[in-house]
Amino acid sequence: MPIVNMKDMLQHAYHHGYAIGAFDLVSLDFLEGIVLAAERARAPVILSLAESHFEYFDFETIMPAVEAAAKRATIPVAIHLDHGATLDSARRAINLGCNGVMVDASQLPLPDNIEATRKIVEMAKGCGVPVEGELGYVPGVEGEDAERHPGEISYTTPAEARAYVERTGVDFLAVSIGTVHGRMKGKPKLDFPRLKQINETLNIPLVIHGGTGLSDDQFRRLISKGVAKINYYTALSDAAATQIRENSRTETSSGYTGLVKDVRGAIAAEVERCMHLWGAAGRAAEVLAQCQPWLPVEHLIIYNVEGLDRAAAEKMMAKGREVLSAIPGVRAVFTGEAVQEDARYRYTWLVRFCHPDVIDSYREHPDHVAFADNLFRPVAGGRISIDYLAVESKQ
Ligand code: 13P
């Protein structure tokens, strides 16, 4: 249950002058270390999955673990897609359980960035999912030395930021004011006056990418000028690697489990340090009290089939499972046939939506309209259809 609406969460941080960490995870050690730290610090947390890291894990396989950890947590959690490249990446992430998505079209010219982002915002809004956009360019690659990917920092300007936010409808903006992804070369110089102006122009939660390597004082100044979300990865990756190097010296005859021993704890220590520094520690209770829980909706239909035999009915349902599960905001599609021969309604659909807003966007989606009008409604005689806000038991 402690998955909460990410927009509410970041608005809370923005209005109360602290920042929530969005920690990129690449394995179960990262996932468990981050959640452990958040529990210890009583801090809200964003579990972040970067598309550029999908070569290290299978997104579809790890998401049920991320969701299970989030539901079991006693602190508020959001699950976020970091640097999603396309409309389809954002849709897939939402359907797999992300309740926040980032669109990174920042390498495109402004009009193209606006157009790509606007389309994703339109789709995500129909799912109740907030969107983070990026304007300006933060160079570098998470986990690597910045000098290996120098790129050119392109700074966000307040005027462009205003046009971008107005025309795309993003909920949060990642700004480029001097940070880089990955390990810094030298001491980063941040353009605080620029950040202040952007914040005064936009009045929405701002996001900093490339959190690794900034000083305590820089973090405090960023947060005082509207930064409510800080993306952080390389320092966690380095803490994990240091622990593994240490293990390889002491655990000379160990296998894999010996080499990764205490990696979780090393990650948790760094995450906890950040949560205290960024002011998120101790905020869990008020965030849980003030933010909407993220609850799915079960769209239930029970019905009888007229004019089709069982095989044809199964074929119709198989087509529905395939088509409907790809609609934005659909978490799962179940079909069923009654076990009892004399059941009043022989068949069922159980379609899980990620958020109540999907009730309308699903009904109007062209793939749903085509399936319902051509294959389902003509054969589904008597039927009952109800949407339920669903609360699950803890396992
Ligand atoms: P660092 O790896 O520099 O901490 O940046 C992480 C990040 O911005 C992920 O989007």
mmCIF file of C-alpha atoms and ligand atoms in Angstrom:
data_model
loop_
_atom_site.group_PDB
_atom_site.id
_atom_site.type_symbol
_atom_site.label_atom_id
_atom_site.label_comp_id
_atom_site.label_asym_id
_atom_site.label_seq_id
_atom_site.Cartn_x
_atom_site.Cartn_y
_atom_site.Cartn_z
ATOM 1 C CA MET A 1 0.000 0.000 0.000
ATOM 2 C CA PRO A 2 2.706 2.649 0.620
ATOM 3 C CA ILE A 3 2.982 3.305 -3.091
ATOM 4 C CA VAL A 4 1.805 6.906 -3.255
ATOM 5 C CA ASN A 5 0.969 9.346 -5.995
ATOM 6 C CA MET A 6 4.326 10.733 -7.130
ATOM 7 C CA LYS A 7 2.942 14.149 -8.016
ATOM 8 C CA ASP A 8 1.590 14.586 -4.469
ATOM 9 C CA MET A 9 4.906 13.357 -3.079
ATOM 10 C CA LEU A 10 7.039 15.853 -5.000
ATOM 11 C CA GLN A 11 4.594 18.698 -4.371
ATOM 12 C CA HIS A 12 4.938 17.946 -0.666
ATOM 13 C CA ALA A 13 8.733 18.084 -0.885
ATOM 14 C CA TYR A 14 8.610 21.274 -2.994
ATOM 15 C CA HIS A 15 6.311 23.100 -0.585
ATOM 16 C CA HIS A 16 8.150 21.942 2.533
ATOM 17 C CA GLY A 17 11.672 22.706 1.317
ATOM 18 C CA TYR A 18 13.293 19.294 1.056
ATOM 19 C CA ALA A 19 14.216 16.879 -1.761
ATOM 20 C CA ILE A 20 13.368 13.234 -2.350
ATOM 21 C CA GLY A 21 16.060 10.944 -3.726
ATOM 22 C CA ALA A 22 15.386 9.082 -6.963
ATOM 23 C CA PHE A 23 17.918 6.305 -6.660
ATOM 24 C CA ASP A 24 18.581 4.276 -9.795
ATOM 25 C CA LEU A 25 18.672 0.573 -9.077
ATOM 26 C CA VAL A 26 20.333 -2.134 -11.161
ATOM 27 C CA SER A 27 19.899 -5.231 -8.988
ATOM 28 C CA LEU A 28 18.125 -6.649 -5.945
ATOM 29 C CA ASP A 29 21.030 -5.480 -3.747
ATOM 30 C CA PHE A 30 20.319 -1.907 -4.838
ATOM 31 C CA LEU A 31 16.564 -2.309 -4.387
ATOM 32 C CA GLU A 32 16.877 -3.768 -0.899
ATOM 33 C CA GLY A 33 19.618 -1.349 0.164
ATOM 34 C CA ILE A 34 17.595 1.698 -0.929
ATOM 35 C CA VAL A 35 14.394 0.543 0.802
ATOM 36 C CA LEU A 36 16.328 -0.413 3.951
ATOM 37 C CA ALA A 37 17.809 3.088 4.120
ATOM 38 C CA ALA A 38 14.413 4.729 3.578
ATOM 39 C CA GLU A 39 12.896 2.615 6.373
ATOM 40 C CA ARG A 40 15.732 3.517 8.727
ATOM 41 C CA ALA A 41 15.523 7.219 7.878
ATOM 42 C CA ARG A 42 11.674 7.205 7.780
ATOM 43 C CA ALA A 43 11.978 8.974 4.424
ATOM 44 C CA PRO A 44 9.843 8.981 1.263
ATOM 45 C CA VAL A 45 11.790 7.478 -1.629
ATOM 46 C CA ILE A 46 11.638 7.105 -5.407
ATOM 47 C CA LEU A 47 12.757 3.758 -6.797
ATOM 48 C CA SER A 48 14.117 4.710 -10.189
ATOM 49 C CA LEU A 49 14.837 2.507 -13.203
ATOM 50 C CA ALA A 50 16.904 4.063 -15.987
ATOM 51 C CA GLU A 51 16.286 2.881 -19.530
ATOM 52 C CA SER A 52 20.038 3.166 -20.206
ATOM 53 C CA HIS A 53 20.543 0.425 -17.578
ATOM 54 C CA PHE A 54 18.183 -2.084 -19.181
ATOM 55 C CA GLU A 55 21.202 -3.932 -20.585
ATOM 56 C CA TYR A 56 22.095 -4.937 -16.979
ATOM 57 C CA PHE A 57 18.725 -6.418 -15.978
ATOM 58 C CA ASP A 58 15.430 -7.454 -17.478
ATOM 59 C CA PHE A 59 12.953 -4.639 -16.833
ATOM 60 C CA GLU A 60 9.958 -6.951 -16.976
ATOM 61 C CA THR A 61 11.514 -9.403 -14.518
ATOM 62 C CA ILE A 62 12.676 -6.839 -11.968
ATOM 63 C CA MET A 63 9.448 -4.794 -11.838
ATOM 64 C CA PRO A 64 7.427 -7.326 -9.788
ATOM 65 C CA ALA A 65 10.256 -7.305 -7.209
ATOM 66 C CA VAL A 66 10.301 -3.500 -7.152
ATOM 67 C CA GLU A 67 6.548 -3.412 -6.713
ATOM 68 C CA ALA A 68 6.615 -6.062 -3.980
ATOM 69 C CA ALA A 69 9.296 -4.143 -2.072
ATOM 70 C CA ALA A 70 7.312 -0.912 -2.428
ATOM 71 C CA LYS A 71 4.053 -2.483 -1.243
ATOM 72 C CA ARG A 72 5.741 -4.089 1.745
ATOM 73 C CA ALA A 73 7.467 -0.856 2.789
ATOM 74 C CA THR A 74 6.119 1.213 5.668
ATOM 75 C CA ILE A 75 7.427 4.465 4.158
ATOM 76 C CA PRO A 76 5.967 6.177 1.039
ATOM 77 C CA VAL A 77 7.405 4.953 -2.252
ATOM 78 C CA ALA A 78 7.038 5.933 -5.908
ATOM 79 C CA ILE A 79 8.342 3.910 -8.865
ATOM 80 C CA HIS A 80 9.821 5.901 -11.710
ATOM 81 C CA LEU A 81 11.112 5.349 -15.246
ATOM 82 C CA ASP A 82 14.301 7.394 -15.629
ATOM 83 C CA HIS A 83 15.302 8.746 -19.088
ATOM 84 C CA GLY A 84 12.568 7.048 -21.107
ATOM 85 C CA ALA A 85 13.308 7.640 -24.785
ATOM 86 C CA THR A 86 10.005 7.031 -26.538
ATOM 87 C CA LEU A 87 6.248 7.021 -26.138
ATOM 88 C CA ASP A 88 6.346 3.244 -26.140
ATOM 89 C CA SER A 89 8.987 3.097 -23.374
ATOM 90 C CA ALA A 90 6.745 5.286 -21.219
ATOM 91 C CA ARG A 91 3.644 3.194 -21.959
ATOM 92 C CA ARG A 92 5.468 -0.042 -21.213
ATOM 93 C CA ALA A 93 6.844 1.342 -17.931
ATOM 94 C CA ILE A 94 3.377 2.461 -16.812
ATOM 95 C CA ASN A 95 1.862 -0.900 -17.720
ATOM 96 C CA LEU A 96 4.598 -2.652 -15.729
ATOM 97 C CA GLY A 97 3.960 -0.544 -12.610
ATOM 98 C CA CYS A 98 5.813 2.784 -12.804
ATOM 99 C CA ASN A 99 3.710 5.623 -11.388
ATOM 100 C CA GLY A 100 5.997 8.359 -12.691
ATOM 101 C CA VAL A 101 7.858 8.602 -16.001
ATOM 102 C CA MET A 102 10.625 10.798 -17.318
ATOM 103 C CA VAL A 103 10.794 11.754 -20.972
ATOM 104 C CA ASP A 104 14.285 12.524 -22.152
ATOM 105 C CA ALA A 105 14.071 14.186 -25.534
ATOM 106 C CA SER A 106 16.488 16.897 -24.391
ATOM 107 C CA GLN A 107 18.952 16.153 -27.194
ATOM 108 C CA LEU A 108 16.331 17.240 -29.766
ATOM 109 C CA PRO A 109 15.789 20.831 -30.927
ATOM 110 C CA LEU A 110 13.252 22.602 -28.686
ATOM 111 C CA PRO A 111 10.179 22.238 -30.976
ATOM 112 C CA ASP A 112 10.840 18.491 -31.387
ATOM 113 C CA ASN A 113 11.478 18.058 -27.649
ATOM 114 C CA ILE A 114 8.153 19.808 -26.973
ATOM 115 C CA GLU A 115 6.276 17.644 -29.496
ATOM 116 C CA ALA A 116 7.722 14.313 -28.262
ATOM 117 C CA THR A 117 7.161 15.257 -24.615
ATOM 118 C CA ARG A 118 3.622 16.551 -25.225
ATOM 119 C CA LYS A 119 2.556 13.212 -26.737
ATOM 120 C CA ILE A 120 3.915 11.301 -23.743
ATOM 121 C CA VAL A 121 2.241 13.689 -21.291
ATOM 122 C CA GLU A 122 -1.096 13.202 -23.076
ATOM 123 C CA MET A 123 -0.806 9.414 -22.832
ATOM 124 C CA ALA A 124 0.449 9.455 -19.205
ATOM 125 C CA LYS A 125 -2.243 11.923 -18.045
ATOM 126 C CA GLY A 126 -4.846 9.421 -19.268
ATOM 127 C CA CYS A 127 -3.214 6.979 -16.838
ATOM 128 C CA GLY A 128 -3.044 9.425 -13.898
ATOM 129 C CA VAL A 129 0.767 9.244 -14.112
ATOM 130 C CA PRO A 130 2.872 12.424 -13.719
ATOM 131 C CA VAL A 131 5.668 13.211 -16.164
ATOM 132 C CA GLU A 132 9.130 14.702 -15.722
ATOM 133 C CA GLY A 133 10.573 16.481 -18.758
ATOM 134 C CA GLU A 134 14.116 17.672 -19.372
ATOM 135 C CA LEU A 135 15.178 20.901 -20.964
ATOM 136 C CA GLY A 136 18.786 21.755 -21.636
ATOM 137 C CA TYR A 137 21.314 18.941 -21.721
ATOM 138 C CA VAL A 138 23.010 17.238 -18.761
ATOM 139 C CA PRO A 139 25.906 15.336 -20.348
ATOM 140 C CA GLY A 140 27.593 12.129 -19.228
ATOM 141 C CA VAL A 141 26.559 8.575 -18.384
ATOM 142 C CA GLU A 142 25.535 7.361 -14.932
ATOM 143 C CA GLY A 143 28.254 5.226 -13.342
ATOM 144 C CA GLU A 144 31.070 6.322 -15.642
ATOM 145 C CA ASP A 145 33.739 9.004 -15.571
ATOM 146 C CA ALA A 146 32.278 12.249 -16.865
ATOM 147 C CA GLU A 147 35.394 12.995 -18.923
ATOM 148 C CA ARG A 148 34.711 9.903 -20.988
ATOM 149 C CA HIS A 149 31.441 11.433 -22.124
ATOM 150 C CA PRO A 150 32.165 15.121 -22.091
ATOM 151 C CA GLY A 151 29.380 16.351 -24.382
ATOM 152 C CA GLU A 152 28.545 20.001 -24.021
ATOM 153 C CA ILE A 153 26.385 21.210 -21.176
ATOM 154 C CA SER A 154 23.454 23.068 -22.636
ATOM 155 C CA TYR A 155 21.977 25.275 -19.905
ATOM 156 C CA THR A 156 18.231 25.590 -19.343
ATOM 157 C CA THR A 157 16.969 29.125 -19.875
ATOM 158 C CA PRO A 158 13.970 30.449 -17.895
ATOM 159 C CA ALA A 159 12.164 31.681 -21.033
ATOM 160 C CA GLU A 160 12.460 28.338 -22.827
ATOM 161 C CA ALA A 161 11.513 26.523 -19.629
ATOM 162 C CA ARG A 162 8.283 28.522 -19.388
ATOM 163 C CA ALA A 163 7.337 27.765 -23.021
ATOM 164 C CA TYR A 164 8.273 24.092 -22.627
ATOM 165 C CA VAL A 165 6.249 23.564 -19.440
ATOM 166 C CA GLU A 166 3.218 25.450 -20.755
ATOM 167 C CA ARG A 167 3.170 23.607 -24.045
ATOM 168 C CA THR A 168 3.946 20.103 -22.805
ATOM 169 C CA GLY A 169 2.089 20.076 -19.463
ATOM 170 C CA VAL A 170 4.930 18.274 -17.638
ATOM 171 C CA ASP A 171 4.558 18.055 -13.861
ATOM 172 C CA PHE A 172 8.259 18.368 -12.980
ATOM 173 C CA LEU A 173 11.234 19.724 -14.873
ATOM 174 C CA ALA A 174 14.809 18.412 -14.937
ATOM 175 C CA VAL A 175 17.054 21.420 -15.404
ATOM 176 C CA SER A 176 20.583 21.763 -16.654
ATOM 177 C CA ILE A 177 22.534 24.219 -14.498
ATOM 178 C CA GLY A 178 26.006 22.647 -14.417
ATOM 179 C CA THR A 179 25.699 19.062 -13.142
ATOM 180 C CA VAL A 180 26.811 16.055 -15.207
ATOM 181 C CA HIS A 181 25.864 12.383 -14.992
ATOM 182 C CA GLY A 182 28.580 10.131 -13.633
ATOM 183 C CA ARG A 183 31.848 10.982 -11.906
ATOM 184 C CA MET A 184 32.712 14.665 -11.980
ATOM 185 C CA LYS A 185 35.938 15.997 -13.373
ATOM 186 C CA GLY A 186 37.001 18.706 -10.942
ATOM 187 C CA LYS A 187 34.600 20.655 -8.779
ATOM 188 C CA PRO A 188 31.232 21.285 -10.408
ATOM 189 C CA LYS A 189 30.189 24.911 -10.820
ATOM 190 C CA LEU A 190 26.479 25.361 -10.503
ATOM 191 C CA ASP A 191 24.560 28.342 -11.841
ATOM 192 C CA PHE A 192 22.372 29.142 -8.816
ATOM 193 C CA PRO A 193 21.038 32.505 -10.091
ATOM 194 C CA ARG A 194 19.755 30.665 -13.174
ATOM 195 C CA LEU A 195 18.079 28.022 -11.001
ATOM 196 C CA LYS A 196 16.437 30.709 -8.857
ATOM 197 C CA GLN A 197 15.040 32.417 -11.941
ATOM 198 C CA ILE A 198 13.729 29.148 -13.387
ATOM 199 C CA ASN A 199 12.056 28.344 -10.082
ATOM 200 C CA GLU A 200 10.420 31.768 -9.832
ATOM 201 C CA THR A 201 9.232 31.468 -13.432
ATOM 202 C CA LEU A 202 7.772 27.972 -13.181
ATOM 203 C CA ASN A 203 6.706 27.280 -9.609
ATOM 204 C CA ILE A 204 6.807 23.511 -10.113
ATOM 205 C CA PRO A 205 9.104 20.889 -8.520
ATOM 206 C CA LEU A 206 12.523 20.947 -10.195
ATOM 207 C CA VAL A 207 14.777 17.943 -10.670
ATOM 208 C CA ILE A 208 18.547 17.645 -10.608
ATOM 209 C CA HIS A 209 20.223 14.851 -12.543
ATOM 210 C CA GLY A 210 23.817 13.927 -11.843
ATOM 211 C CA GLY A 211 23.615 14.202 -8.050
ATOM 212 C CA THR A 212 26.882 12.332 -7.481
ATOM 213 C CA GLY A 213 29.845 14.512 -6.533
ATOM 214 C CA LEU A 214 27.988 17.605 -5.316
ATOM 215 C CA SER A 215 28.960 19.068 -1.944
ATOM 216 C CA ASP A 216 26.655 19.229 1.081
ATOM 217 C CA ASP A 217 26.421 22.976 0.655
ATOM 218 C CA GLN A 218 25.550 22.688 -3.042
ATOM 219 C CA PHE A 219 22.737 20.271 -2.210
ATOM 220 C CA ARG A 220 21.331 22.671 0.396
ATOM 221 C CA ARG A 221 21.413 25.578 -2.033
ATOM 222 C CA LEU A 222 19.771 23.519 -4.801
ATOM 223 C CA ILE A 223 16.930 22.534 -2.483
ATOM 224 C CA SER A 224 16.427 26.122 -1.287
ATOM 225 C CA LYS A 225 15.846 27.072 -4.957
ATOM 226 C CA GLY A 226 13.088 24.622 -5.822
ATOM 227 C CA VAL A 227 14.819 21.268 -6.335
ATOM 228 C CA ALA A 228 12.487 18.583 -4.947
ATOM 229 C CA LYS A 229 13.910 15.470 -6.650
ATOM 230 C CA ILE A 230 17.561 14.495 -6.886
ATOM 231 C CA ASN A 231 18.677 11.677 -9.169
ATOM 232 C CA TYR A 232 21.524 9.676 -7.757
ATOM 233 C CA TYR A 233 23.318 6.597 -8.969
ATOM 234 C CA THR A 234 27.100 6.694 -9.523
ATOM 235 C CA ALA A 235 27.953 7.107 -5.831
ATOM 236 C CA LEU A 236 25.837 4.031 -5.020
ATOM 237 C CA SER A 237 27.510 2.053 -7.782
ATOM 238 C CA ASP A 238 30.926 3.123 -6.458
ATOM 239 C CA ALA A 239 29.995 2.196 -2.854
ATOM 240 C CA ALA A 240 28.930 -1.255 -4.087
ATOM 241 C CA ALA A 241 32.129 -1.675 -6.126
ATOM 242 C CA THR A 242 34.351 -0.634 -3.187
ATOM 243 C CA GLN A 243 32.649 -3.245 -1.021
ATOM 244 C CA ILE A 244 33.145 -5.937 -3.674
ATOM 245 C CA ARG A 245 36.845 -5.022 -4.041
ATOM 246 C CA GLU A 246 37.228 -5.238 -0.272
ATOM 247 C CA ASN A 247 35.470 -8.615 -0.234
ATOM 248 C CA SER A 248 37.704 -9.935 -2.992
ATOM 249 C CA ARG A 249 40.741 -9.251 -0.777
ATOM 250 C CA THR A 250 39.298 -10.888 2.338
ATOM 251 C CA GLU A 251 37.098 -13.616 0.846
ATOM 252 C CA THR A 252 39.762 -15.203 -1.298
ATOM 253 C CA SER A 253 38.048 -18.566 -1.620
ATOM 254 C CA SER A 254 34.450 -17.310 -1.727
ATOM 255 C CA GLY A 255 32.040 -17.583 -4.578
ATOM 256 C CA TYR A 256 29.537 -15.008 -5.763
ATOM 257 C CA THR A 257 27.661 -14.605 -2.481
ATOM 258 C CA GLY A 258 30.918 -13.982 -0.614
ATOM 259 C CA LEU A 259 31.957 -11.330 -3.117
ATOM 260 C CA VAL A 260 28.675 -9.400 -2.899
ATOM 261 C CA LYS A 261 28.421 -9.720 0.903
ATOM 262 C CA ASP A 262 27.488 -6.399 2.582
ATOM 263 C CA VAL A 263 26.917 -4.627 -0.755
ATOM 264 C CA ARG A 264 23.341 -3.932 0.328
ATOM 265 C CA GLY A 265 24.588 -2.330 3.552
ATOM 266 C CA ALA A 266 27.140 -0.170 1.693
ATOM 267 C CA ILE A 267 24.402 1.121 -0.622
ATOM 268 C CA ALA A 268 22.011 1.681 2.295
ATOM 269 C CA ALA A 269 24.618 3.759 4.190
ATOM 270 C CA GLU A 270 25.083 6.160 1.272
ATOM 271 C CA VAL A 271 21.336 6.437 0.600
ATOM 272 C CA GLU A 272 20.655 7.158 4.258
ATOM 273 C CA ARG A 273 23.321 9.869 4.322
ATOM 274 C CA CYS A 274 21.606 11.561 1.366
ATOM 275 C CA MET A 275 18.161 11.337 2.934
ATOM 276 C CA HIS A 276 19.373 13.153 6.039
ATOM 277 C CA LEU A 277 21.286 15.732 4.022
ATOM 278 C CA TRP A 278 18.369 16.447 1.672
ATOM 279 C CA GLY A 279 15.808 16.809 4.481
ATOM 280 C CA ALA A 280 13.676 13.805 3.497
ATOM 281 C CA ALA A 281 14.496 11.862 6.678
ATOM 282 C CA GLY A 282 11.632 11.843 9.174
ATOM 283 C CA ARG A 283 9.021 12.945 6.585
ATOM 284 C CA ALA A 284 7.415 9.541 5.928
ATOM 285 C CA ALA A 285 4.413 9.916 8.244
ATOM 286 C CA GLU A 286 3.309 13.339 6.963
ATOM 287 C CA VAL A 287 3.754 12.267 3.324
ATOM 288 C CA LEU A 288 1.654 9.160 3.935
ATOM 289 C CA ALA A 289 -1.026 11.245 5.621
ATOM 290 C CA GLN A 290 -1.117 13.977 2.965
ATOM 291 C CA CYS A 291 -0.545 12.119 -0.337
ATOM 292 C CA GLN A 292 -3.023 9.977 -2.232
ATOM 293 C CA PRO A 293 -2.305 6.255 -2.118
ATOM 294 C CA TRP A 294 -1.664 4.715 -5.519
ATOM 295 C CA LEU A 295 -4.531 2.232 -5.880
ATOM 296 C CA PRO A 296 -5.408 0.214 -8.964
ATOM 297 C CA VAL A 297 -8.902 -0.251 -10.322
ATOM 298 C CA GLU A 298 -10.332 -3.650 -11.225
ATOM 299 C CA HIS A 299 -12.605 -3.338 -14.240
ATOM 300 C CA LEU A 300 -14.892 -6.339 -13.897
ATOM 301 C CA ILE A 301 -17.259 -7.680 -16.534
ATOM 302 C CA ILE A 302 -19.334 -10.824 -16.146
ATOM 303 C CA TYR A 303 -21.246 -11.947 -19.200
ATOM 304 C CA ASN A 304 -22.730 -14.697 -21.318
ATOM 305 C CA VAL A 305 -21.865 -15.409 -24.929
ATOM 306 C CA GLU A 306 -24.477 -15.774 -27.653
ATOM 307 C CA GLY A 307 -23.886 -17.350 -31.064
ATOM 308 C CA LEU A 308 -20.305 -18.605 -30.435
ATOM 309 C CA ASP A 309 -19.135 -22.060 -29.387
ATOM 310 C CA ARG A 310 -16.504 -22.426 -26.642
ATOM 311 C CA ALA A 311 -13.557 -22.485 -29.055
ATOM 312 C CA ALA A 312 -14.721 -19.327 -30.792
ATOM 313 C CA ALA A 313 -15.350 -17.649 -27.417
ATOM 314 C CA GLU A 314 -11.771 -18.518 -26.349
ATOM 315 C CA LYS A 315 -10.430 -17.105 -29.611
ATOM 316 C CA MET A 316 -12.289 -13.839 -28.980
ATOM 317 C CA MET A 317 -10.887 -13.678 -25.421
ATOM 318 C CA ALA A 318 -7.328 -14.448 -26.606
ATOM 319 C CA LYS A 319 -7.537 -11.536 -29.042
ATOM 320 C CA GLY A 320 -8.815 -9.324 -26.236
ATOM 321 C CA ARG A 321 -5.968 -10.325 -23.887
ATOM 322 C CA GLU A 322 -3.465 -9.432 -26.593
ATOM 323 C CA VAL A 323 -4.971 -6.129 -27.715
ATOM 324 C CA LEU A 324 -6.284 -4.728 -24.441
ATOM 325 C CA SER A 325 -3.143 -5.408 -22.390
ATOM 326 C CA ALA A 326 -1.174 -3.000 -24.610
ATOM 327 C CA ILE A 327 -3.513 -0.056 -23.937
ATOM 328 C CA PRO A 328 -1.838 2.595 -21.740
ATOM 329 C CA GLY A 329 -2.560 2.121 -18.040
ATOM 330 C CA VAL A 330 -3.594 -1.554 -18.303
ATOM 331 C CA ARG A 331 -1.610 -3.613 -15.791
ATOM 332 C CA ALA A 332 -3.130 -7.008 -16.605
ATOM 333 C CA VAL A 333 -5.999 -8.650 -18.447
ATOM 334 C CA PHE A 334 -7.552 -11.850 -17.096
ATOM 335 C CA THR A 335 -10.304 -13.778 -18.782
ATOM 336 C CA GLY A 336 -12.170 -16.610 -17.144
ATOM 337 C CA GLU A 337 -14.781 -19.275 -17.670
ATOM 338 C CA ALA A 338 -16.979 -20.302 -14.729
ATOM 339 C CA VAL A 339 -16.039 -23.513 -12.950
ATOM 340 C CA GLN A 340 -19.678 -24.162 -12.043
ATOM 341 C CA GLU A 341 -21.701 -25.475 -15.018
ATOM 342 C CA ASP A 342 -24.836 -23.674 -13.844
ATOM 343 C CA ALA A 343 -23.219 -20.274 -13.212
ATOM 344 C CA ARG A 344 -25.542 -17.395 -14.037
ATOM 345 C CA TYR A 345 -22.716 -15.663 -15.927
ATOM 346 C CA ARG A 346 -20.379 -18.017 -17.809
ATOM 347 C CA TYR A 347 -17.477 -15.682 -18.620
ATOM 348 C CA THR A 348 -15.514 -12.864 -17.055
ATOM 349 C CA TRP A 349 -13.032 -10.142 -17.871
ATOM 350 C CA LEU A 350 -10.927 -8.699 -15.108
ATOM 351 C CA VAL A 351 -8.881 -5.797 -16.429
ATOM 352 C CA ARG A 352 -6.577 -4.086 -13.952
ATOM 353 C CA PHE A 353 -6.047 -0.356 -14.471
ATOM 354 C CA CYS A 354 -3.150 1.435 -12.776
ATOM 355 C CA HIS A 355 -5.355 4.402 -11.751
ATOM 356 C CA PRO A 356 -9.044 5.461 -11.889
ATOM 357 C CA ASP A 357 -8.265 7.890 -14.777
ATOM 358 C CA VAL A 358 -7.739 4.856 -17.010
ATOM 359 C CA ILE A 359 -11.476 4.051 -16.825
ATOM 360 C CA ASP A 360 -12.182 6.860 -19.316
ATOM 361 C CA SER A 361 -9.008 6.750 -21.429
ATOM 362 C CA TYR A 362 -9.386 2.951 -21.849
ATOM 363 C CA ARG A 363 -13.042 3.215 -22.847
ATOM 364 C CA GLU A 364 -12.173 5.753 -25.553
ATOM 365 C CA HIS A 365 -8.941 4.125 -26.753
ATOM 366 C CA PRO A 366 -9.298 3.162 -30.450
ATOM 367 C CA ASP A 367 -8.023 -0.407 -29.836
ATOM 368 C CA HIS A 368 -10.628 -0.922 -27.115
ATOM 369 C CA VAL A 369 -13.392 0.613 -29.222
ATOM 370 C CA ALA A 370 -12.489 -1.625 -32.207
ATOM 371 C CA PHE A 371 -12.334 -4.793 -30.098
ATOM 372 C CA ALA A 372 -15.498 -4.042 -28.157
ATOM 373 C CA ASP A 373 -17.567 -2.988 -31.185
ATOM 374 C CA ASN A 374 -16.404 -5.700 -33.590
ATOM 375 C CA LEU A 375 -15.634 -8.773 -31.490
ATOM 376 C CA PHE A 376 -17.110 -8.440 -28.007
ATOM 377 C CA ARG A 377 -20.375 -6.519 -27.834
ATOM 378 C CA PRO A 378 -22.029 -8.353 -30.784
ATOM 379 C CA VAL A 379 -21.718 -11.681 -28.917
ATOM 380 C CA ALA A 380 -21.892 -10.616 -25.258
ATOM 381 C CA GLY A 381 -25.579 -10.617 -24.478
ATOM 382 C CA GLY A 382 -26.438 -10.057 -20.820
ATOM 383 C CA ARG A 383 -23.514 -8.507 -18.981
ATOM 384 C CA ILE A 384 -22.643 -6.588 -15.864
ATOM 385 C CA SER A 385 -19.727 -4.186 -15.808
ATOM 386 C CA ILE A 386 -18.347 -2.465 -12.679
ATOM 387 C CA ASP A 387 -15.076 -0.684 -11.774
ATOM 388 C CA TYR A 388 -13.707 -1.328 -8.285
ATOM 389 C CA LEU A 389 -11.005 0.595 -6.467
ATOM 390 C CA ALA A 390 -8.865 -2.309 -5.283
ATOM 391 C CA VAL A 391 -7.056 -2.828 -1.994
ATOM 392 C CA GLU A 392 -4.820 -5.883 -1.773
ATOM 393 C CA SER A 393 -3.864 -7.973 1.214
ATOM 394 C CA LYS A 394 -0.217 -8.018 2.238
ATOM 395 C CA GLN A 395 1.426 -11.328 1.376
HETATM 396 P P1 13P B 1 24.698 10.309 -11.051
HETATM 397 O O1 13P B 1 25.007 8.948 -11.557
HETATM 398 O O2 13P B 1 25.718 11.326 -11.461
HETATM 399 O O3 13P B 1 24.435 10.330 -9.580
HETATM 400 O O4 13P B 1 23.351 10.774 -11.774
HETATM 401 C C1 13P B 1 22.233 9.949 -11.720
HETATM 402 C C2 13P B 1 21.152 10.462 -12.607
HETATM 403 O O5 13P B 1 21.053 11.625 -12.889
HETATM 404 C C3 13P B 1 20.191 9.484 -13.123
HETATM 405 O O6 13P B 1 19.275 10.027 -13.990
#
